Amino acid sequence: MTIAPGASTLRDEIATRLITARDRTRGLTDCVGEAELIRQHSPLMSPLVWDLAHVANQEELWLLRGVGGRDPMHPEIDPLYDAFEHPRAKRPTLPLLRPAEARNYASDVRGRVLDLLERVSFSTGPLVDQGFVFGMIAQHEQQHDETMLATHQLRTGRPVLSAPPPAPPPADVLRLPAEVLIPGGPFTMGTSAEPWALDNERPAHEVSVPSFYLDTTPVTNAAYTEFIADGGYSREPLWDPSGWAHRQQAGLVAPLFWEQGGAGQWLRRRFGVTEPVPPEEPVMHVCWYEADAYARWAGRRLPTEAEWEKAARFNPATRRSLRYPWGDDDPTAERANLGQRHLQPAPAGCYPAGAAPSGARQLIGDVWEWTASDFLPYPGFRSYPYKEYSEVFFGPDYKVLRGGAFSADPVACRGTFRNWDYPIRRQIFAGFRTARDADLS
Ligand SMILES: [Fe+2]
């Protein structure tokens, strides 16, 4: 987080980030009626009205009670909105707040938070240092806004969301090399300086990776369609053994939301609209196992998390890790497709202003990128401010995703940001790019 233009103080910056998140929450919940807010659109997701009140409940817990020392407003509802107490599939059976009650609760909390923000001191301890916990809550709401967008993608019925398409690719797109070389050697991974970085991004530490090649852009729908046409889904040797078992059991034959049109054409459903799959866009809604199998089919592999971060942050000219591929300044509309401005990824090769020193493009924004790595703590990790943020998820069950997507907000996306999910998950806005060892002999 850096203080944005026009925001003269940390207080203004926090208020702006909180208001941006709430505007998005409203956009995602005001566009459907009461019945659709209460309904569970998929067992993978909460009812939208749960997300709405959960966001408010976490804001009350951390800001009004934690920072402001206030008494609970409605202690009886706390257990309903504790994500660890009730799995998503069970949430529709709970006595949840009705939509109007949830909206009133959220705006009541927010009004009190904005009052608190006017007079809070940022020097009373690590929780408020540089506004950390306020930033954590803005990120939390934006992460739920992304989850709610995934709920919208799973929802059936008339379309209720729309946004302008991204700009077409720049003129040099056809001349881009297929891959870029990332020189081997040490670099600084993670951060100890980013004020709103979460515990799993910390601390900064040195990691060395051998030289490798990385795709210049995420893998496109056109390339992925070749994998399908070449029998990729029926060739067991291409698949990780548990991936092959899952492919068979779940009947995977193409990315989620794809269906066969006429004459070999693929169609996809995107926020309620069925349309031809655009060949030039990064492939999306594939699980880790599909990404892994594609990479093997292409004679390549997924990058490790450390490789991805080195490609995204390390500037060989200065030997320093940047906050983003393009430098230390925050994302802009010219640098990355973030923040739900568009409701789809931009064609591969877009955003030359957001390129990394290596020339790789779209490392930030467009689609989350699966990496080869399990979600593990960095050396010296300390859980903060609570174990349930990251620590309980560490281990081999989850794979790391990097770089954010069109669905993620800049406040919850940076060069060090780590996302994680099960390797079978496909409703998230995830794609991937591939890598290979550099043969420098
Ligand atoms: Fe949450």
CSV table of C-alpha atoms in Angstrom, one decimal, residues 43-221:
chain,number,residue,atom,x,y,z
A,43,PRO,CA,-22.6,-26.1,-2.4
A,44,LEU,CA,-19.1,-24.7,-3.0
A,45,MET,CA,-20.3,-21.2,-2.0
A,46,SER,CA,-22.1,-19.4,0.7
A,47,PRO,CA,-25.4,-17.6,0.1
A,48,LEU,CA,-24.5,-14.0,-0.9
A,49,VAL,CA,-26.3,-12.7,2.2
A,50,TRP,CA,-23.9,-14.8,4.4
A,51,ASP,CA,-20.9,-13.1,2.8
A,52,LEU,CA,-22.5,-9.7,3.3
A,53,ALA,CA,-23.0,-10.1,7.1
A,54,HIS,CA,-19.8,-12.0,7.6
A,55,VAL,CA,-17.8,-9.1,6.1
A,56,ALA,CA,-19.6,-6.7,8.6
A,57,ASN,CA,-19.1,-9.1,11.5
A,58,GLN,CA,-15.3,-9.4,10.9
A,59,GLU,CA,-15.2,-5.6,10.6
A,60,GLU,CA,-17.0,-5.2,13.9
A,61,LEU,CA,-14.7,-7.8,15.6
A,62,TRP,CA,-11.4,-6.4,14.4
A,63,LEU,CA,-12.0,-2.7,14.2
A,64,LEU,CA,-14.9,-1.8,16.6
A,65,ARG,CA,-14.1,-4.4,19.3
A,66,GLY,CA,-10.4,-5.0,18.7
A,67,VAL,CA,-9.2,-1.4,18.0
A,68,GLY,CA,-12.1,0.6,19.5
A,69,GLY,CA,-12.7,-1.5,22.6
A,70,ARG,CA,-16.4,-1.5,22.0
A,71,ASP,CA,-18.9,-4.1,23.3
A,72,PRO,CA,-20.3,-6.6,20.8
A,73,MET,CA,-23.3,-5.2,18.9
A,74,HIS,CA,-25.0,-8.5,18.4
A,75,PRO,CA,-23.0,-11.2,20.2
A,76,GLU,CA,-25.6,-13.9,19.4
A,77,ILE,CA,-24.8,-13.7,15.7
A,78,ASP,CA,-21.0,-14.1,16.0
A,79,PRO,CA,-21.1,-18.0,15.7
A,80,LEU,CA,-23.2,-17.8,12.6
A,81,TYR,CA,-20.6,-15.9,10.8
A,82,ASP,CA,-17.5,-17.7,12.0
A,83,ALA,CA,-16.1,-19.3,8.8
A,84,PHE,CA,-14.5,-22.1,10.9
A,85,GLU,CA,-17.6,-23.1,12.7
A,86,HIS,CA,-19.8,-23.7,9.6
A,87,PRO,CA,-18.7,-25.1,6.3
A,88,ARG,CA,-20.1,-23.3,3.2
A,89,ALA,CA,-22.4,-26.1,2.4
A,90,LYS,CA,-24.2,-25.8,5.8
A,91,ARG,CA,-24.6,-22.1,5.8
A,92,PRO,CA,-28.0,-21.9,4.2
A,93,THR,CA,-29.5,-23.9,7.0
A,94,LEU,CA,-28.4,-21.3,9.7
A,95,PRO,CA,-30.7,-18.7,11.1
A,96,LEU,CA,-28.9,-16.0,9.1
A,97,LEU,CA,-29.8,-12.3,9.1
A,98,ARG,CA,-32.3,-11.5,6.4
A,99,PRO,CA,-31.0,-9.3,3.5
A,100,ALA,CA,-32.4,-6.0,5.0
A,101,GLU,CA,-31.0,-6.9,8.4
A,102,ALA,CA,-27.6,-7.8,7.0
A,103,ARG,CA,-27.5,-4.5,5.0
A,104,ASN,CA,-28.4,-2.5,8.1
A,105,TYR,CA,-25.8,-4.3,10.2
A,106,ALA,CA,-23.1,-3.7,7.6
A,107,SER,CA,-23.9,0.0,7.3
A,108,ASP,CA,-24.2,0.5,11.1
A,109,VAL,CA,-20.8,-1.1,11.6
A,110,ARG,CA,-19.3,0.9,8.8
A,111,GLY,CA,-20.6,4.2,10.1
A,112,ARG,CA,-19.0,3.5,13.5
A,113,VAL,CA,-15.8,2.4,11.9
A,114,LEU,CA,-15.5,5.7,9.9
A,115,ASP,CA,-16.1,7.6,13.2
A,116,LEU,CA,-13.4,5.6,14.9
A,117,LEU,CA,-11.0,6.1,12.0
A,118,GLU,CA,-11.2,9.9,12.5
A,119,ARG,CA,-9.6,9.7,15.9
A,120,VAL,CA,-7.7,6.5,16.1
A,121,SER,CA,-4.0,6.6,16.9
A,122,PHE,CA,-1.8,4.5,14.7
A,123,SER,CA,1.0,4.3,17.2
A,124,THR,CA,-0.5,2.1,19.9
A,125,GLY,CA,0.9,-1.2,18.7
A,126,PRO,CA,1.5,-3.5,15.7
A,127,LEU,CA,-2.2,-4.1,15.0
A,128,VAL,CA,-2.7,-0.4,14.0
A,129,ASP,CA,0.8,0.4,12.9
A,130,GLN,CA,0.5,2.0,9.5
A,131,GLY,CA,-3.2,1.1,9.6
A,132,PHE,CA,-2.5,-2.6,9.2
A,133,VAL,CA,-5.7,-4.0,10.7
A,134,PHE,CA,-7.8,-1.5,8.7
A,135,GLY,CA,-6.0,-2.7,5.6
A,136,MET,CA,-6.6,-6.3,6.6
A,137,ILE,CA,-10.3,-5.6,6.8
A,138,ALA,CA,-10.4,-3.8,3.4
A,139,GLN,CA,-8.6,-6.8,1.9
A,140,HIS,CA,-10.9,-9.2,3.6
A,141,GLU,CA,-14.0,-7.5,2.1
A,142,GLN,CA,-12.4,-7.4,-1.3
A,143,GLN,CA,-11.6,-11.1,-1.1
A,144,HIS,CA,-15.2,-11.8,-0.3
A,145,ASP,CA,-16.2,-9.6,-3.2
A,146,GLU,CA,-14.1,-11.9,-5.4
A,147,THR,CA,-15.8,-15.0,-3.8
A,148,MET,CA,-19.2,-13.4,-4.4
A,149,LEU,CA,-18.2,-12.8,-8.0
A,150,ALA,CA,-17.4,-16.6,-8.3
A,151,THR,CA,-20.9,-17.2,-6.8
A,152,HIS,CA,-22.3,-15.0,-9.6
A,153,GLN,CA,-20.4,-17.1,-12.2
A,154,LEU,CA,-21.9,-20.3,-10.7
A,155,ARG,CA,-25.4,-18.8,-10.6
A,156,THR,CA,-27.8,-19.7,-13.3
A,157,GLY,CA,-30.6,-17.4,-14.6
A,158,ARG,CA,-30.7,-14.1,-16.4
A,159,PRO,CA,-27.5,-12.1,-16.5
A,160,VAL,CA,-27.2,-9.3,-13.9
A,161,LEU,CA,-23.6,-8.2,-14.2
A,162,SER,CA,-22.0,-6.5,-17.1
A,163,ALA,CA,-18.8,-4.5,-17.8
A,164,PRO,CA,-16.9,-3.2,-20.8
A,165,PRO,CA,-14.5,-5.6,-22.4
A,166,PRO,CA,-10.7,-5.0,-21.9
A,167,ALA,CA,-8.8,-3.1,-24.6
A,168,PRO,CA,-7.5,-5.2,-27.5
A,169,PRO,CA,-3.9,-6.3,-27.4
A,170,PRO,CA,-1.1,-3.9,-28.4
A,171,ALA,CA,0.4,-4.0,-31.9
A,172,ASP,CA,3.5,-5.9,-30.8
A,173,VAL,CA,1.6,-8.9,-29.5
A,174,LEU,CA,2.4,-11.1,-32.6
A,175,ARG,CA,6.2,-10.4,-32.1
A,176,LEU,CA,6.3,-11.3,-28.5
A,177,PRO,CA,8.7,-14.3,-27.8
A,178,ALA,CA,6.9,-17.4,-26.5
A,179,GLU,CA,9.1,-17.4,-23.4
A,180,VAL,CA,11.5,-15.2,-21.5
A,181,LEU,CA,14.7,-16.1,-19.6
A,182,ILE,CA,14.8,-15.5,-15.9
A,183,PRO,CA,18.5,-15.5,-14.8
A,184,GLY,CA,19.5,-17.8,-12.0
A,185,GLY,CA,20.8,-16.7,-8.6
A,186,PRO,CA,19.5,-15.3,-5.4
A,187,PHE,CA,16.7,-12.8,-4.9
A,188,THR,CA,14.6,-11.5,-2.1
A,189,MET,CA,11.3,-13.4,-1.7
A,190,GLY,CA,8.4,-12.2,0.5
A,191,THR,CA,8.4,-8.9,2.4
A,192,SER,CA,9.1,-7.4,5.8
A,193,ALA,CA,8.4,-3.8,4.6
A,194,GLU,CA,5.0,-3.8,2.9
A,195,PRO,CA,2.7,-2.3,5.6
A,196,TRP,CA,-0.5,-4.2,4.7
A,197,ALA,CA,1.2,-7.5,3.7
A,198,LEU,CA,-0.4,-10.5,5.5
A,199,ASP,CA,1.5,-12.9,7.7
A,200,ASN,CA,2.1,-15.5,5.0
A,201,GLU,CA,4.0,-13.0,2.8
A,202,ARG,CA,6.5,-12.4,5.6
A,203,PRO,CA,9.4,-12.2,6.3
A,204,ALA,CA,11.6,-11.2,3.4
A,205,HIS,CA,14.2,-13.9,2.9
A,206,GLU,CA,16.8,-14.8,0.3
A,207,VAL,CA,16.0,-17.6,-2.2
A,208,SER,CA,18.1,-18.9,-5.0
A,209,VAL,CA,16.6,-20.4,-8.2
A,210,PRO,CA,18.5,-21.8,-11.2
A,211,SER,CA,17.9,-20.1,-14.6
A,212,PHE,CA,14.7,-21.0,-16.2
A,213,TYR,CA,12.4,-20.0,-19.0
A,214,LEU,CA,8.8,-18.8,-18.3
A,215,ASP,CA,6.0,-18.3,-20.8
A,216,THR,CA,5.7,-14.6,-21.7
A,217,THR,CA,2.0,-14.7,-21.1
A,218,PRO,CA,-0.5,-17.0,-19.5
A,219,VAL,CA,-1.6,-20.0,-21.5
A,220,THR,CA,-4.4,-19.1,-23.9
A,221,ASN,CA,-7.7,-20.8,-24.7
